[in-house]
Coordinates of C-alpha atoms in Angstrom, one line a residue:
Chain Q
X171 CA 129.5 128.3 79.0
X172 CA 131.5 126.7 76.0
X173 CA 134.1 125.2 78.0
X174 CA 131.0 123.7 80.5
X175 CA 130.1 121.6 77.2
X176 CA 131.1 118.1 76.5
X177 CA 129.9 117.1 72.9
X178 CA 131.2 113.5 71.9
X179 CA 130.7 110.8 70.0
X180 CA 132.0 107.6 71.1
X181 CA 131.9 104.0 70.5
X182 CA 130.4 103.0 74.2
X183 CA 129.2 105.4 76.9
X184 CA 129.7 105.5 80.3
X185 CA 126.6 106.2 82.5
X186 CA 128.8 106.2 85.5
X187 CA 130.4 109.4 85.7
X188 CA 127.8 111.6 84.0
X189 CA 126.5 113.2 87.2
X190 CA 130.3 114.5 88.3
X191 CA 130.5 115.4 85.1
X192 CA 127.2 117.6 85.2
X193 CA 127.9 118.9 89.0
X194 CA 128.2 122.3 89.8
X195 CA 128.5 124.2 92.9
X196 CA 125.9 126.7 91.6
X197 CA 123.9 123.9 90.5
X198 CA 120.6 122.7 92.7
X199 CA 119.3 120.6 89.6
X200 CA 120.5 118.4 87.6
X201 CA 118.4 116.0 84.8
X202 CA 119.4 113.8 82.2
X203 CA 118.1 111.3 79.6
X204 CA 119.2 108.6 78.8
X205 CA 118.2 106.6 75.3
X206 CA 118.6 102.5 75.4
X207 CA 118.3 99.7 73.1
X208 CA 114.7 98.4 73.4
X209 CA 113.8 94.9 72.6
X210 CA 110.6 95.3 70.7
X211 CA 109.4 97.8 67.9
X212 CA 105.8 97.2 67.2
X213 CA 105.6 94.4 69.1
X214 CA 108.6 92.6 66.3
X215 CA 111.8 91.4 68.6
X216 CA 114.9 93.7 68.2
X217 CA 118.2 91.8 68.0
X218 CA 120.6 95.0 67.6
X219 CA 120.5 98.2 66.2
X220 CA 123.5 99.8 63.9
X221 CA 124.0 103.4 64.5
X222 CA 126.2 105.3 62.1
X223 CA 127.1 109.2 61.3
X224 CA 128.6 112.1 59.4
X225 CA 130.6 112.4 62.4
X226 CA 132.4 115.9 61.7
X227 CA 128.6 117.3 60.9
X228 CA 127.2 115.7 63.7
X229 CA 129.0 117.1 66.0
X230 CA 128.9 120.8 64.6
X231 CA 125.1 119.9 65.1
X232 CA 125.2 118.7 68.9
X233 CA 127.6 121.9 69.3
X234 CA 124.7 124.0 68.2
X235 CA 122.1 122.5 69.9
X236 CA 123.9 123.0 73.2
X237 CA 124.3 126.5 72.5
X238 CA 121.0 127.2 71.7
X239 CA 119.5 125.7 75.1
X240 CA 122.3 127.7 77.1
X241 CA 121.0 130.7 75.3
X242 CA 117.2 129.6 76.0
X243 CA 118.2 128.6 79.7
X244 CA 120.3 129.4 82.3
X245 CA 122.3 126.4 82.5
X246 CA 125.7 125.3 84.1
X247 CA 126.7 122.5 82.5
X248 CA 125.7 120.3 79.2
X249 CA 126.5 117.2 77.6
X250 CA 125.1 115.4 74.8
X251 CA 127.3 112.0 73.9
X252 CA 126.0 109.6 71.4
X253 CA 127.2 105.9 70.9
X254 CA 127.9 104.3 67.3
X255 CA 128.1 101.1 66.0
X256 CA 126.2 98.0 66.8
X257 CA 124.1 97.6 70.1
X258 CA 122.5 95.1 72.4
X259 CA 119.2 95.5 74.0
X260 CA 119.5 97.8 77.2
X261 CA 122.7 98.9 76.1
X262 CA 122.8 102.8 75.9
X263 CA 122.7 104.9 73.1
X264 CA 122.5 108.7 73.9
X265 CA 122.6 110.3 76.8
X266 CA 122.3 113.8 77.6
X267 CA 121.9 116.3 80.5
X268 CA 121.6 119.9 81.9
X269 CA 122.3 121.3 85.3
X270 CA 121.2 124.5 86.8
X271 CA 120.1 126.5 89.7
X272 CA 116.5 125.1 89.5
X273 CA 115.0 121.9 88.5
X274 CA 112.6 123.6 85.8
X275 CA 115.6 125.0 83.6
X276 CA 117.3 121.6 83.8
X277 CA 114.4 119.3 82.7
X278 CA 113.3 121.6 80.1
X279 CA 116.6 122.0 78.8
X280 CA 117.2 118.1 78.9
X281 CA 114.3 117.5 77.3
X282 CA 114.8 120.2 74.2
X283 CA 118.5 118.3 74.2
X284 CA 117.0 114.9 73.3
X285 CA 114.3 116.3 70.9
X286 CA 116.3 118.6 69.1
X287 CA 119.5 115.9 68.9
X288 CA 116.5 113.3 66.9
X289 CA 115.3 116.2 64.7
X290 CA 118.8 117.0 63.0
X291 CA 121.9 115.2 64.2
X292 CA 123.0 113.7 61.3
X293 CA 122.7 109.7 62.9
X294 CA 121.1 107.0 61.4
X295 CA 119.4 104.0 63.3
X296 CA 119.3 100.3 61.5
X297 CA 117.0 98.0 63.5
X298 CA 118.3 94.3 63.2
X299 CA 115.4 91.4 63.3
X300 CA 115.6 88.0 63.1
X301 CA 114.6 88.3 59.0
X302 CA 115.1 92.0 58.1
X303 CA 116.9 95.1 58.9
X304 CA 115.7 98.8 58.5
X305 CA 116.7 102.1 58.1
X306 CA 114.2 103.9 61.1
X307 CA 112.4 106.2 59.8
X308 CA 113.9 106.3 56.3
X309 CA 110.4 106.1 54.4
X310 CA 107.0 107.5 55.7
Chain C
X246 CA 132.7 117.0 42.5
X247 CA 132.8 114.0 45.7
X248 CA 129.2 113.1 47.2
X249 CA 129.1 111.5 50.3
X250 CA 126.3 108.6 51.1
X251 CA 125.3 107.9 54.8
X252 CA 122.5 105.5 56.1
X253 CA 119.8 104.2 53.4
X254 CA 121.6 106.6 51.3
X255 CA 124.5 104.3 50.6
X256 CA 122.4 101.3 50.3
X257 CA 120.3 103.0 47.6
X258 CA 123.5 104.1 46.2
X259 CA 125.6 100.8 46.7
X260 CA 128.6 102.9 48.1
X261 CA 129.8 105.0 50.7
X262 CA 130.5 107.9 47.6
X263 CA 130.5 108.8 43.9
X264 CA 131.7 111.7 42.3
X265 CA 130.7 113.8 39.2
X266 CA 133.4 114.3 36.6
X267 CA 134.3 117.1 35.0
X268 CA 133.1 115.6 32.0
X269 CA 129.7 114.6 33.8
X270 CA 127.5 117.5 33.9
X271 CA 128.0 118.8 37.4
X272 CA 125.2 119.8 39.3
X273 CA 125.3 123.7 40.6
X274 CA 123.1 123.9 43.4
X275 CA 121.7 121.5 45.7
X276 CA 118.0 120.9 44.5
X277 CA 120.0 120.7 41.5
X278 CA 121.8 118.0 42.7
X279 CA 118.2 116.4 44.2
X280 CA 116.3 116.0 41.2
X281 CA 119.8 113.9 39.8
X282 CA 120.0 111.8 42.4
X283 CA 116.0 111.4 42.5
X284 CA 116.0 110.7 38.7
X285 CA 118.8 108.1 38.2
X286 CA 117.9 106.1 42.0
X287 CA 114.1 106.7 42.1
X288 CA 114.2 105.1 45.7
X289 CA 115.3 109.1 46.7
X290 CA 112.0 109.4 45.7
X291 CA 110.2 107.4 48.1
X292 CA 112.6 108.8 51.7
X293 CA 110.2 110.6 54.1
X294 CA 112.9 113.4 53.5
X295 CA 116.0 114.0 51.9
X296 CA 118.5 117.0 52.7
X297 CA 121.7 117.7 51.5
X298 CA 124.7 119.1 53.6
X299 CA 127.2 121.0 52.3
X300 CA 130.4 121.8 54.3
X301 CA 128.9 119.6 56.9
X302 CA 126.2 122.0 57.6
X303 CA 122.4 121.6 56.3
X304 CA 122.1 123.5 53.2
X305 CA 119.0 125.1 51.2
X306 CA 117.4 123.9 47.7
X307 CA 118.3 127.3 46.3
X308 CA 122.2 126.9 47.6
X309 CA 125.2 126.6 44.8
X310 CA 127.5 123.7 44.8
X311 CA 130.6 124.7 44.0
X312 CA 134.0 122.2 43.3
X313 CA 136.0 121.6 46.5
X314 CA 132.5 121.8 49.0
X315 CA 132.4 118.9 51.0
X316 CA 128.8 117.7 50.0
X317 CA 126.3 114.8 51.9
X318 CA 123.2 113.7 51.0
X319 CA 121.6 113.5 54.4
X320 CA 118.6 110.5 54.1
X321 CA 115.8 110.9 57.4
X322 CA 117.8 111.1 60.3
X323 CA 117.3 108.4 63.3
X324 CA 119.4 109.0 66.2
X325 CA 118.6 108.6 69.9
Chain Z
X275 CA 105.1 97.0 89.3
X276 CA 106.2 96.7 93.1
X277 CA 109.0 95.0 92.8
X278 CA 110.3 97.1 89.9
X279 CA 110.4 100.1 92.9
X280 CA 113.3 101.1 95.0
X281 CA 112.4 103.3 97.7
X282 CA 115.0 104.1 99.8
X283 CA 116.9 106.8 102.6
X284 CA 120.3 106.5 103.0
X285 CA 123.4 108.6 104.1
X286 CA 125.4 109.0 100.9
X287 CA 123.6 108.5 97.5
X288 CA 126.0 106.7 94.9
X289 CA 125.2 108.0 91.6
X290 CA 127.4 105.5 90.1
X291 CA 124.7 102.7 89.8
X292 CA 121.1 104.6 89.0
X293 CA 121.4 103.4 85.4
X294 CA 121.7 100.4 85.8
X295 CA 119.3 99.8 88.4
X296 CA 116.5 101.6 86.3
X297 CA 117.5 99.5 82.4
X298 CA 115.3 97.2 81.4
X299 CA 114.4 95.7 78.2
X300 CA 111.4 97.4 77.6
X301 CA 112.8 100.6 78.4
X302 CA 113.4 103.0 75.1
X303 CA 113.9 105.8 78.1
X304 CA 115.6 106.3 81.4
X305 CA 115.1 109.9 82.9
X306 CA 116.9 110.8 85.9
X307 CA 116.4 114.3 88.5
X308 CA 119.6 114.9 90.7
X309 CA 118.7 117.8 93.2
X310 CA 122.5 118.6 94.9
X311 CA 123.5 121.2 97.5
X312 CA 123.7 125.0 95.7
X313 CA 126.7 127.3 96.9
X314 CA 123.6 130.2 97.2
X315 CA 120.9 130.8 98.1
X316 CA 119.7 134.6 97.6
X317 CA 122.9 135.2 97.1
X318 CA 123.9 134.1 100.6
X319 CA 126.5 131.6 100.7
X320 CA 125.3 128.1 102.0
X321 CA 127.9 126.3 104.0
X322 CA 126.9 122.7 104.5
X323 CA 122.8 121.5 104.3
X324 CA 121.6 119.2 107.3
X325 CA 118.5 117.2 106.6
X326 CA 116.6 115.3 108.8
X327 CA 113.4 112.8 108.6
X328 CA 110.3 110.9 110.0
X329 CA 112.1 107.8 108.6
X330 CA 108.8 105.6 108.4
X331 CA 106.4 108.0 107.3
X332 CA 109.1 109.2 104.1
X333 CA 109.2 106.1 103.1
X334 CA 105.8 105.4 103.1
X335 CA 105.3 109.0 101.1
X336 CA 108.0 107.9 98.9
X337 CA 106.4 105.0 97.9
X338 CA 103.0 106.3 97.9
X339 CA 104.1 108.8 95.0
X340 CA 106.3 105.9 93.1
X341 CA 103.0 104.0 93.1
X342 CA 100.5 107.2 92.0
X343 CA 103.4 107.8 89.5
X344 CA 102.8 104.2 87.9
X345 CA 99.4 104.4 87.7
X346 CA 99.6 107.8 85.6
X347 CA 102.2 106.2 83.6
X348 CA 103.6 103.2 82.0
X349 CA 106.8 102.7 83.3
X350 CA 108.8 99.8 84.0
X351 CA 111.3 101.0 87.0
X352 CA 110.9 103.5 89.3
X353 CA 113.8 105.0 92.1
X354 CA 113.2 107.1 94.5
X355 CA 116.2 107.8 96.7
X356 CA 116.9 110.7 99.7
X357 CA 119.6 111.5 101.6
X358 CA 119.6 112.4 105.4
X359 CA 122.7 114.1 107.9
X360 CA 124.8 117.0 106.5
X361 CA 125.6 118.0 103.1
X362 CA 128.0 120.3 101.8
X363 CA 128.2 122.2 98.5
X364 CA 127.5 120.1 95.4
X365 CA 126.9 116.6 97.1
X366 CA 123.5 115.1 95.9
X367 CA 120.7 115.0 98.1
X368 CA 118.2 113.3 96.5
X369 CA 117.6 111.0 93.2
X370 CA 114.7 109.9 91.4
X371 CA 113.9 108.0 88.0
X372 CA 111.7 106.8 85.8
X373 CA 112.4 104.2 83.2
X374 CA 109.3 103.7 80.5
X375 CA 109.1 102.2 76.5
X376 CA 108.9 106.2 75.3
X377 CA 110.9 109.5 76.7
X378 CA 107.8 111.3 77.0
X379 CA 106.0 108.9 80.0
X380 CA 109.5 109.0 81.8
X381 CA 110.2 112.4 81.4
X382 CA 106.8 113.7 82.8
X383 CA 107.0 110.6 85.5
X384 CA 110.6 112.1 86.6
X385 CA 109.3 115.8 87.1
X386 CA 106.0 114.4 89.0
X387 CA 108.4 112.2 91.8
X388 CA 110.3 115.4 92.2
X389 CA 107.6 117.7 92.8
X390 CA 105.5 115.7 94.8
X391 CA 108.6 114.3 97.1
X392 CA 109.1 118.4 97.7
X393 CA 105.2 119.1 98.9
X394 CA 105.0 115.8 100.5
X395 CA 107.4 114.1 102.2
X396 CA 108.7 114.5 105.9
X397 CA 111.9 115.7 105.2
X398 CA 113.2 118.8 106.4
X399 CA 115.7 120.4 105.4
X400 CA 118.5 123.6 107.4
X401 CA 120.4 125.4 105.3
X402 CA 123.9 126.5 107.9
X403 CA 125.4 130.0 106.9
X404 CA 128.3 131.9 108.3
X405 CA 126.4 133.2 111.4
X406 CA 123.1 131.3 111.6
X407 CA 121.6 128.4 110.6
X408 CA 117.6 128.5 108.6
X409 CA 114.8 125.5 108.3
X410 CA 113.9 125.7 104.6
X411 CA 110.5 126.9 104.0
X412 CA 109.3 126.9 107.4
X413 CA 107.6 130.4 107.5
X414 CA 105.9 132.3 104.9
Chain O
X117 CA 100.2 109.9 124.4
X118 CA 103.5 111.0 123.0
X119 CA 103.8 113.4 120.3
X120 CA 106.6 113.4 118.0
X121 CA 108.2 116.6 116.6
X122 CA 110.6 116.9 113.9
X123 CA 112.5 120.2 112.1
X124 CA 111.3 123.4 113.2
X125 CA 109.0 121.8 115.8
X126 CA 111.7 120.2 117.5
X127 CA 113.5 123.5 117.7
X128 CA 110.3 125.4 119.3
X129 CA 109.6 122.5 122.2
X130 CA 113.1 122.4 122.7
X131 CA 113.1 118.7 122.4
X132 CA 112.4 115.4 119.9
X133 CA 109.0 114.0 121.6
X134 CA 107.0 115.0 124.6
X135 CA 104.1 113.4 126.2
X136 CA 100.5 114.1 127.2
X137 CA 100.0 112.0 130.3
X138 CA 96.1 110.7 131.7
X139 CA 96.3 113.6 134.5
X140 CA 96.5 116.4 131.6
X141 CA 93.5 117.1 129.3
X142 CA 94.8 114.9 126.5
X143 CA 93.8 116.1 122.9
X144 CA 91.2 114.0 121.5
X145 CA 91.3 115.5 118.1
X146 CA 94.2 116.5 115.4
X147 CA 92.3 120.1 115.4
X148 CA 92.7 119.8 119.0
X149 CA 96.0 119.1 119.1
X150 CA 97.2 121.8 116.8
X151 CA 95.4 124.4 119.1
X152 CA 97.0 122.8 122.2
X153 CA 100.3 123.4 120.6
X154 CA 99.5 127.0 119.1
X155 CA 98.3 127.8 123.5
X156 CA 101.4 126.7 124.5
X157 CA 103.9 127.7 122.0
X158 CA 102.8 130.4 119.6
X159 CA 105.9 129.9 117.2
X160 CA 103.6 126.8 115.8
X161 CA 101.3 130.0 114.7
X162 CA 103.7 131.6 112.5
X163 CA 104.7 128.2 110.0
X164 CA 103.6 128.5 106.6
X165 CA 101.5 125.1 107.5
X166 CA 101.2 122.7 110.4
X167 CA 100.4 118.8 109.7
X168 CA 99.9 116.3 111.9
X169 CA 100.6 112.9 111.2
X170 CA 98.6 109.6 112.6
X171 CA 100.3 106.5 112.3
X172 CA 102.7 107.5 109.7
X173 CA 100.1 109.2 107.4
X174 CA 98.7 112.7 107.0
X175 CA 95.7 113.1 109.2
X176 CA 93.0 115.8 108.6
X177 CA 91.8 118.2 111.6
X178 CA 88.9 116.6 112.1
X179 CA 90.0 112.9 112.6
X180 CA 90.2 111.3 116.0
X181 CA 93.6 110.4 118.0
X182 CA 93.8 107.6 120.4
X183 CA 95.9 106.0 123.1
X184 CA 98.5 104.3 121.3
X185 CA 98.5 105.6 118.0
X186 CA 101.7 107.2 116.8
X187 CA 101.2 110.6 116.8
X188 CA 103.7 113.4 114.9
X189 CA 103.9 117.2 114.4
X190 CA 104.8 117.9 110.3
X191 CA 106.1 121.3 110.3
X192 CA 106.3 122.1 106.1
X193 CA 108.3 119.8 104.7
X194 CA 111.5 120.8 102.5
X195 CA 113.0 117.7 100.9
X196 CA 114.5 117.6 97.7

């Protein structure tokens, strides 16, 4: 399974080739997720957000995560890629994706790969408005 | 002893890193190395969380520190 | 809604694009279900998949379930794409997507357009082995 | 009143549509249609399902067919 992993952090990513990159020949399913820039948090207008990272621990993270959902599923293929640095509204952020035999394994799996990835990746989210900026979900 | 500062982290802390000198008294294990951090920037305090990583892997309060680690502090986490 | 729908059959489904056709700035999520053509099936090797379909009726299924899927839902863009003639191992067969403000609305909005295109639309499906030739799920 | 057949149906008529012309006893009901078509050819008997289609939508057994509508045979689908 290892080398059927791409982990990456990168400063723009490229939705185009994700589906080659997830195809299989023992593969019926494939899902992924993508994460984009939205323009309004609580109804305040977005202008960018900031991402940043503890890149070496982040991807040790990712790594893990991916293991853990090829040990959980039976899955083919897996990537998780996250984007740093400032982005524009629509522009995307994360993406990630499973393929497998069956659609269930692949949409579970996709979905544990985004929800895991926000629990513990080591990434941290600035919104940018018009008078402010936050750290998300810095305080409670 | 190097601490590195990511996120609201660094802006609490005003830089990317700081270290504790010999000559400092050098925390030995990570919720050691909390209650400093909480004591002399009480905005540590006031994170919905706050981890520390050492060797770039999430570490336990009861874990020792030791010279040469590679230590984070790890403020909430917000990718995605 | 309507016009935030596309709703097509077509010969050769481009991957390249389904991103970018489902962005939009109110979308924090994009989930996407690729179904593709599997080497085996019971561990039988598949050669090439035909499919074939009551064109006008799909299409009315098709959008039938994108509209049932918005009214479940909040989502801002909605694809729903099939493929018709002969496919061979790994080519994609069909696409759909959901793009929405939160993951959860287009994740769940993504497995409902798959599931229901499979118990509902007039698409059928052969499946061409070595020495004979099978119409999916045609008898019990 | 032509009948349309697609899949599996087209492969046990041995062709894409046939008729029902005025001189035969021309179904007057989806129910009755489906039991024409199980009389003639009993493969239609052994589907996992059989749906007929009126107009371009799913018709129940009960409902009525007329001259003119368009009129198909769903054997079970298997998109996706």
């Amino acid at each position: 399974m290892k080398g059927n992993m791409s982990i990456e952090i990168v400063d723009v990513i490229d939705t185009s080739t994700v589906f080659a990159e997830l195809s299989h020949p023992h593969s019926g399913g494939i899902c992924v997720f993508l994460g984009a820039v939205r323009e309004f948090t609580d109804n305040e207008e977005v202008l960018s957000l900031e991402f940043e990272t503890y890149k070496i621990m982040a991807l040790k993270e990712m790594k893990k995560i991916a293991v853990e959902a090829s040990e959980k599923w039976k899955l083919n293929k897996v990537i998780i890629r996250h984007a740093v640095g400032a982005k524009n509204v629509e522009e995307p952020v994360v993406i990630v994706g499973a393929s497998s035999a069956h659609r269930e394994a692949c949409f579970i799996a996709c979905r544990y790969l985004i929800d895991t990835l926000k629990e513990r990746v080591p990434i941290w989210k600035k919104e940018i408005f018009k008078n402010k900026s936050v750290w998300v979900s810095a305080h409670p | 002893m190097e601490i590195l500062l990511f996120g609201i982290a660094k802006d609490i802390v005003g830089k990317s890193s700081f270290r504790f000198d010999a000559d400092d008294l050098v925390p030995t294990s990570v919720s050691e190395l909390k209650d400093r951090l909480k004591g002399s920037f009480p905005e540590f305090g006031k994170l919905s969380s706050l981890a520390v990583a050492v060797n770039s892997a999430y570490a336990e309060d009861s874990d020792r520190l030791r010279e040469g680690d590679e230590i984070a502090i790890i403020p909430p986490v917000s990718g995605g």
